[in-house]
């Protein structure tokens, strides 16, 4: 990977992080948002996978959706506006945070039903194959999807029909805690493997590892060999199920990558040893790919863009309430 | 009698049933929702493995509950949101609904499927369903919709001891509602409406959370000299036709307040009264439903769609003026 690609991964992850931090700020400022499923801590998986895709590849995702949309280049102003239920939102305020979609960047849907995205992506793959498209379909989903029968049915269909679909599974189940899934199999990836789908398992905190594996997986799928199941193992961010908006790990300061005295609080360990963005920053510095100043400059640009997008979204008007019952003809 | 909230009353009923009968078994988590009332679930902890926390496998778990009920357990399965129960649609409406009847009565199916329903603010298109009308469309299911803490307790206990499959729908905004609840094994009979307020000018039949809104509407109407009677069927199936018809006979006017969309419970009640109580009616029946549209996330749009006291009062005024 060259310098530009490695920096692009850094910037992409940071865009997601700054976006999510602003979502928390919005959730604190407006009382009707705040039931967000944030992507903080999973940026390595989302950025690593999404930057391996083409613009016309078609994605579907589950509830934890912001990261992929930001990574695919969706307009962040419109995303913020949707989260606020505004007319300028990606879905004109009708969908809300759980259903952000942006077909212009290949993002067909967010389903808030566990098991929704995997099955829709199989459908998209069928549509693309029948139309002899070079594009592939991607299903972003969590380990929870394999609790549902439709998870198996979808894997089976894709394998049976050799459909061009990448199954991008983010596994944040944790033994000992109530996990997001309760699978009897010791390894998630044994399930697709039993259906003859090739699999790979990577560390979701290591964006370069995810990206390299995603590029291979995408090449496999695009070459017509059928589906691929890529599993990124993740550690759950302490705020991943927020009822009340909060910053359990604080606001990320990139300088934490070289100055650990800036790290404190109850979850200092998570920041120090796990945070995928700081981890990648440390690698870039250690291998002299980038300087501290270069990283800070990226952050400055990303933070400014994000703030501007959020502030513009806050000025977007609400849709006309009485239009609620109007269907789209 | 003890004062408690709706969530505590639901859990109290489960504890009373489990204490009385070792065959009562529970599946689910978050029975008291995920808000400030959620602590009520703590009373279930000492029951250990009589309360199963299942994987996210609604269809298989619904069948586990039904199959277990056929072996003699009395199963109470809470899905969480009713929109998750859609994953088990076939299992509830085709398997459970038919199980007892198609065995010629030889099998019993004492299973209760409980779920949250309704417009809850910010649920958006996929988390705001009110599926009671759709369930009621499937013969073989008893459909239960408590609107008060006492009815929550009494209807849970009657459901658990019913040998038919029962679907219970709870509006999450009711969980905090506080009132007196009878102690012990208190049961509310199915098919018997509750008259929450007597009146002579207009009958408001209200379901679930709309009972609270109808009571507020009746207060508003009283100030204008309109005397409303508020009737809560409590169970949609069986429906207390006699009770509803008696009220309409007295008032001559009918408003039905229900969060569900068209083609549902309000339509059925209106049709029933048109067929069997036409001569009592002095004005056309009015329905206060959510408009027949997906539920938008945007808060003002959702509020626009949500039936409430003001909309019920407006409908009542129309029937009185007609
Ligand atoms: C059909 C269905 N059942 C239950 C839920 C409730 N639910 C929301 S998120 C979630 C956990 C999902 O876990 P996973 O997909 O692994 O995502 P994670 O939150 O761990 O990122 C569940 C069960 C749902 N959304 N849909
Ligand atoms: Mg998970």
XYZ file of C-alpha atoms in Angstrom, chain A:
329
model
C 0.000 0.000 0.000
C 1.422 3.389 -0.877
C 1.446 6.483 1.312
C -1.605 7.963 -0.340
C -3.689 4.821 0.230
C -2.579 4.527 3.838
C -3.425 8.166 4.491
C -6.775 7.736 2.752
C -7.638 4.986 5.235
C -6.683 7.305 8.087
C -8.770 10.152 6.718
C -11.760 7.925 6.071
C -11.740 6.577 9.633
C -11.380 10.065 11.024
C -14.311 11.329 8.965
C -16.450 8.629 10.507
C -15.227 9.425 14.033
C -15.803 13.174 13.698
C -19.211 12.519 12.177
C -20.251 10.291 15.083
C -18.950 12.780 17.643
C -21.175 15.394 16.059
C -24.113 12.979 16.137
C -23.580 12.761 19.902
C -23.513 16.568 20.064
C -26.793 16.721 18.140
C -28.329 14.066 20.364
C -27.414 16.209 23.354
C -28.800 19.375 21.790
C -32.109 17.994 20.456
C -34.241 15.776 22.644
C -35.735 13.536 19.976
C -32.538 12.069 18.617
C -30.103 10.067 20.707
C -31.237 6.525 20.030
C -28.248 6.172 17.771
C -26.215 3.081 17.075
C -22.839 4.692 16.686
C -19.953 3.347 14.656
C -17.162 4.547 16.939
C -14.527 1.846 17.408
C -15.529 -0.010 14.251
C -13.996 2.468 11.809
C -11.215 0.057 10.862
C -13.732 -2.452 9.527
C -15.940 0.068 7.701
C -13.175 2.130 6.132
C -11.118 -0.957 5.268
C -14.021 -2.599 3.493
C -15.653 0.416 1.835
C -12.428 1.741 0.296
C -12.053 -1.603 -1.494
C -15.321 -1.051 -3.372
C -16.231 0.754 -6.582
C -18.681 3.627 -6.598
C -21.347 1.580 -8.385
C -21.178 -1.430 -6.054
C -24.489 -1.742 -4.225
C -24.553 -1.896 -0.439
C -27.175 -2.677 2.175
C -26.645 -2.334 5.881
C -28.204 -2.835 9.291
C -28.896 -0.276 12.017
C -25.243 0.633 12.688
C -25.077 2.425 9.376
C -23.358 5.820 9.600
C -19.813 4.588 9.110
C -20.392 2.938 5.740
C -22.306 5.873 4.344
C -19.595 8.318 5.339
C -16.934 5.988 3.943
C -18.774 5.661 0.619
C -18.854 9.440 0.325
C -22.467 10.223 1.131
C -23.138 13.931 1.695
C -22.635 14.382 5.424
C -24.846 17.475 5.541
C -27.746 15.391 4.192
C -26.939 12.595 6.645
C -26.988 14.956 9.620
C -30.204 16.490 8.305
C -31.796 13.038 8.079
C -30.753 12.238 11.636
C -32.530 15.454 12.647
C -35.610 14.595 10.580
C -35.155 17.578 8.267
C -36.360 18.160 4.745
C -32.777 18.392 3.495
C -32.033 14.867 4.706
C -30.975 11.948 2.523
C -34.508 10.532 2.874
C -36.334 13.883 3.183
C -36.831 13.253 6.906
C -39.051 10.229 6.268
C -36.505 7.557 7.134
C -34.527 8.938 10.044
C -31.217 7.624 11.360
C -32.210 3.959 11.081
C -32.952 4.115 7.378
C -30.423 6.454 5.797
C -29.980 5.550 2.155
C -28.122 7.213 -0.677
C -28.417 5.378 -4.008
C -26.096 7.965 -5.625
C -23.166 6.432 -3.736
C -24.414 2.860 -4.160
C -26.129 2.785 -0.824
C -29.512 1.222 -1.322
C -30.796 0.726 2.167
C -30.493 0.582 5.890
C -32.883 -1.966 7.335
C -33.484 -1.711 11.064
C -34.507 -5.355 11.136
C -31.782 -7.809 12.071
C -31.459 -10.008 8.978
C -32.695 -7.316 6.606
C -29.467 -6.259 4.934
C -28.011 -9.688 4.203
C -31.130 -10.775 2.328
C -31.503 -7.513 0.398
C -27.871 -7.661 -0.703
C -28.451 -11.165 -2.055
C -31.343 -9.694 -4.022
C -29.191 -6.890 -5.362
C -26.528 -9.408 -6.376
C -29.153 -11.350 -8.310
C -30.301 -8.180 -10.050
C -26.746 -7.162 -10.923
C -25.834 -10.628 -12.209
C -28.941 -10.885 -14.379
C -28.146 -7.477 -15.890
C -24.526 -8.566 -16.509
C -23.233 -5.681 -14.419
C -19.598 -5.479 -13.348
C -20.776 -4.159 -9.995
C -21.123 -6.392 -6.958
C -23.420 -6.298 -3.939
C -22.267 -5.900 -0.343
C -24.096 -6.857 2.809
C -22.892 -5.080 5.934
C -24.197 -6.818 9.040
C -23.337 -7.830 12.572
C -22.952 -11.225 14.190
C -26.600 -10.857 15.268
C -27.705 -11.631 11.716
C -26.661 -15.268 12.109
C -29.157 -15.639 14.962
C -31.904 -15.206 12.368
C -33.045 -17.965 10.030
C -32.968 -15.545 7.113
C -29.190 -15.224 7.595
C -28.770 -18.905 6.692
C -31.288 -18.818 3.906
C -29.505 -15.845 2.338
C -26.048 -17.445 2.571
C -27.431 -20.619 1.051
C -29.116 -18.786 -1.838
C -25.962 -16.836 -2.611
C -23.816 -19.964 -2.616
C -26.325 -21.976 -4.622
C -26.690 -19.311 -7.326
C -23.026 -18.178 -7.171
C -24.144 -14.606 -6.661
C -21.715 -11.671 -6.723
C -22.097 -10.646 -3.085
C -19.580 -9.784 -0.383
C -20.814 -10.698 3.090
C -19.098 -8.192 5.345
C -19.738 -9.377 8.874
C -18.686 -7.328 11.891
C -18.407 -9.598 14.870
C -18.504 -7.786 18.212
C -19.936 -10.620 20.285
C -18.188 -10.919 23.611
C -18.097 -14.048 25.754
C -19.324 -13.395 29.287
C -21.427 -10.345 28.387
C -24.810 -10.494 26.751
C -23.553 -10.479 23.231
C -25.353 -9.303 20.126
C -25.586 -12.937 19.064
C -25.849 -16.317 20.732
C -24.299 -18.733 18.288
C -23.691 -22.341 19.328
C -20.903 -22.712 16.746
C -17.476 -21.771 18.115
C -16.652 -19.705 15.057
C -19.098 -17.603 13.086
C -17.266 -18.235 9.843
C -17.874 -21.989 10.148
C -21.475 -21.293 9.192
C -20.825 -19.871 5.693
C -17.973 -22.352 5.288
C -20.450 -25.196 5.751
C -22.375 -23.763 2.807
C -19.239 -23.744 0.648
C -18.652 -20.013 0.846
C -14.972 -19.041 1.144
C -14.220 -17.061 4.313
C -11.536 -14.928 5.909
C -11.311 -13.593 9.453
C -9.456 -10.364 10.216
C -8.844 -8.045 13.135
C -11.301 -5.186 12.666
C -9.109 -2.823 14.691
C -6.380 -3.097 12.072
C -7.602 -1.108 9.093
C -4.785 -2.189 6.796
C -5.431 -5.859 7.498
C -9.136 -5.376 6.804
C -8.450 -3.422 3.639
C -6.050 -5.982 2.190
C -8.468 -8.823 2.917
C -11.392 -6.826 1.501
C -9.510 -6.171 -1.743
C -8.924 -9.905 -2.168
C -12.519 -10.718 -1.296
C -13.881 -8.104 -3.714
C -11.634 -9.411 -6.505
C -12.949 -12.931 -5.880
C -16.571 -11.799 -6.007
C -16.071 -9.535 -9.028
C -14.416 -12.309 -10.997
C -17.663 -14.287 -10.955
C -16.585 -16.984 -8.481
C -19.561 -16.388 -6.213
C -19.937 -14.966 -2.710
C -17.243 -14.345 -0.109
C -17.672 -14.023 3.673
C -15.283 -11.575 5.328
C -15.475 -11.442 9.100
C -13.944 -8.540 11.019
C -13.626 -9.238 14.740
C -14.260 -6.134 16.810
C -14.283 -5.070 20.396
C -17.484 -3.248 21.283
C -17.069 0.467 21.985
C -18.388 1.241 25.500
C -21.066 3.623 24.096
C -22.320 1.371 21.333
C -25.902 1.185 22.656
C -26.693 4.720 23.775
C -30.034 5.511 25.341
C -28.708 8.856 26.559
C -26.129 10.681 24.482
C -22.652 10.509 26.001
C -18.931 10.520 25.177
C -17.731 7.525 27.237
C -14.261 7.705 25.670
C -14.218 11.476 25.286
C -13.563 13.413 22.109
C -10.677 11.886 20.171
C -7.510 13.942 20.118
C -5.126 12.699 17.420
C -2.205 13.799 19.568
C -3.124 10.889 21.870
C -1.274 8.772 19.313
C 2.050 10.215 20.482
C 1.187 11.782 23.828
C -0.472 9.282 26.159
C -0.683 11.865 28.946
C -3.755 13.167 27.093
C -5.558 9.870 27.720
C -7.595 9.430 30.877
C -11.017 8.410 32.201
C -12.749 5.120 32.925
C -12.083 3.746 29.450
C -8.471 4.899 29.092
C -7.450 1.325 28.288
C -9.809 1.157 25.310
C -8.331 4.371 23.929
C -4.738 3.328 24.554
C -4.836 -0.241 23.331
C -7.832 -0.506 21.028
C -8.879 2.690 19.266
C -8.402 1.774 15.573
C -7.710 5.360 14.479
C -4.966 6.002 17.026
C -3.572 2.569 16.242
C -3.288 3.387 12.543
C -1.844 6.829 13.343
C 0.835 5.177 15.470
C 1.703 2.813 12.622
C 1.946 5.674 10.119
C 4.250 7.575 12.461
C 6.391 4.563 13.403
C 6.918 3.653 9.747
C 7.582 7.302 8.853
C 4.696 7.340 6.395
C 3.390 10.598 7.826
C 4.444 13.250 10.307
C 2.471 14.436 13.311
C 1.825 17.702 11.487
C 0.453 15.917 8.432
C -1.959 13.929 10.581
C -3.024 17.048 12.439
C -3.625 18.820 9.127
C -5.884 15.989 7.943
C -7.796 16.212 11.199
C -8.179 19.968 10.893
C -9.655 19.634 7.419
C -11.978 16.768 8.361
C -13.185 18.470 11.525
C -13.890 21.717 9.690
C -15.863 19.909 6.929
C -17.838 17.948 9.477
C -18.700 20.977 11.570
C -19.819 22.867 8.500
C -22.003 19.966 7.372
C -23.586 19.695 10.817
C -24.231 23.416 11.113
C -25.817 23.552 7.663
C -28.020 20.574 8.536
C -29.198 22.272 11.713
C -30.518 25.117 9.579
C -32.421 22.792 7.272
C -36.192 23.190 7.787
C -38.517 20.396 8.858
C -40.671 18.899 6.136
C -44.234 20.222 5.971
C -46.034 18.088 8.568
C -49.205 17.724 6.528
C -47.202 16.141 3.691
C -46.781 13.089 5.935
C -49.579 11.115 4.316
C -48.478 11.884 0.755
C -47.155 8.831 -1.048
C -44.416 9.039 -3.649
C -46.027 8.309 -6.986
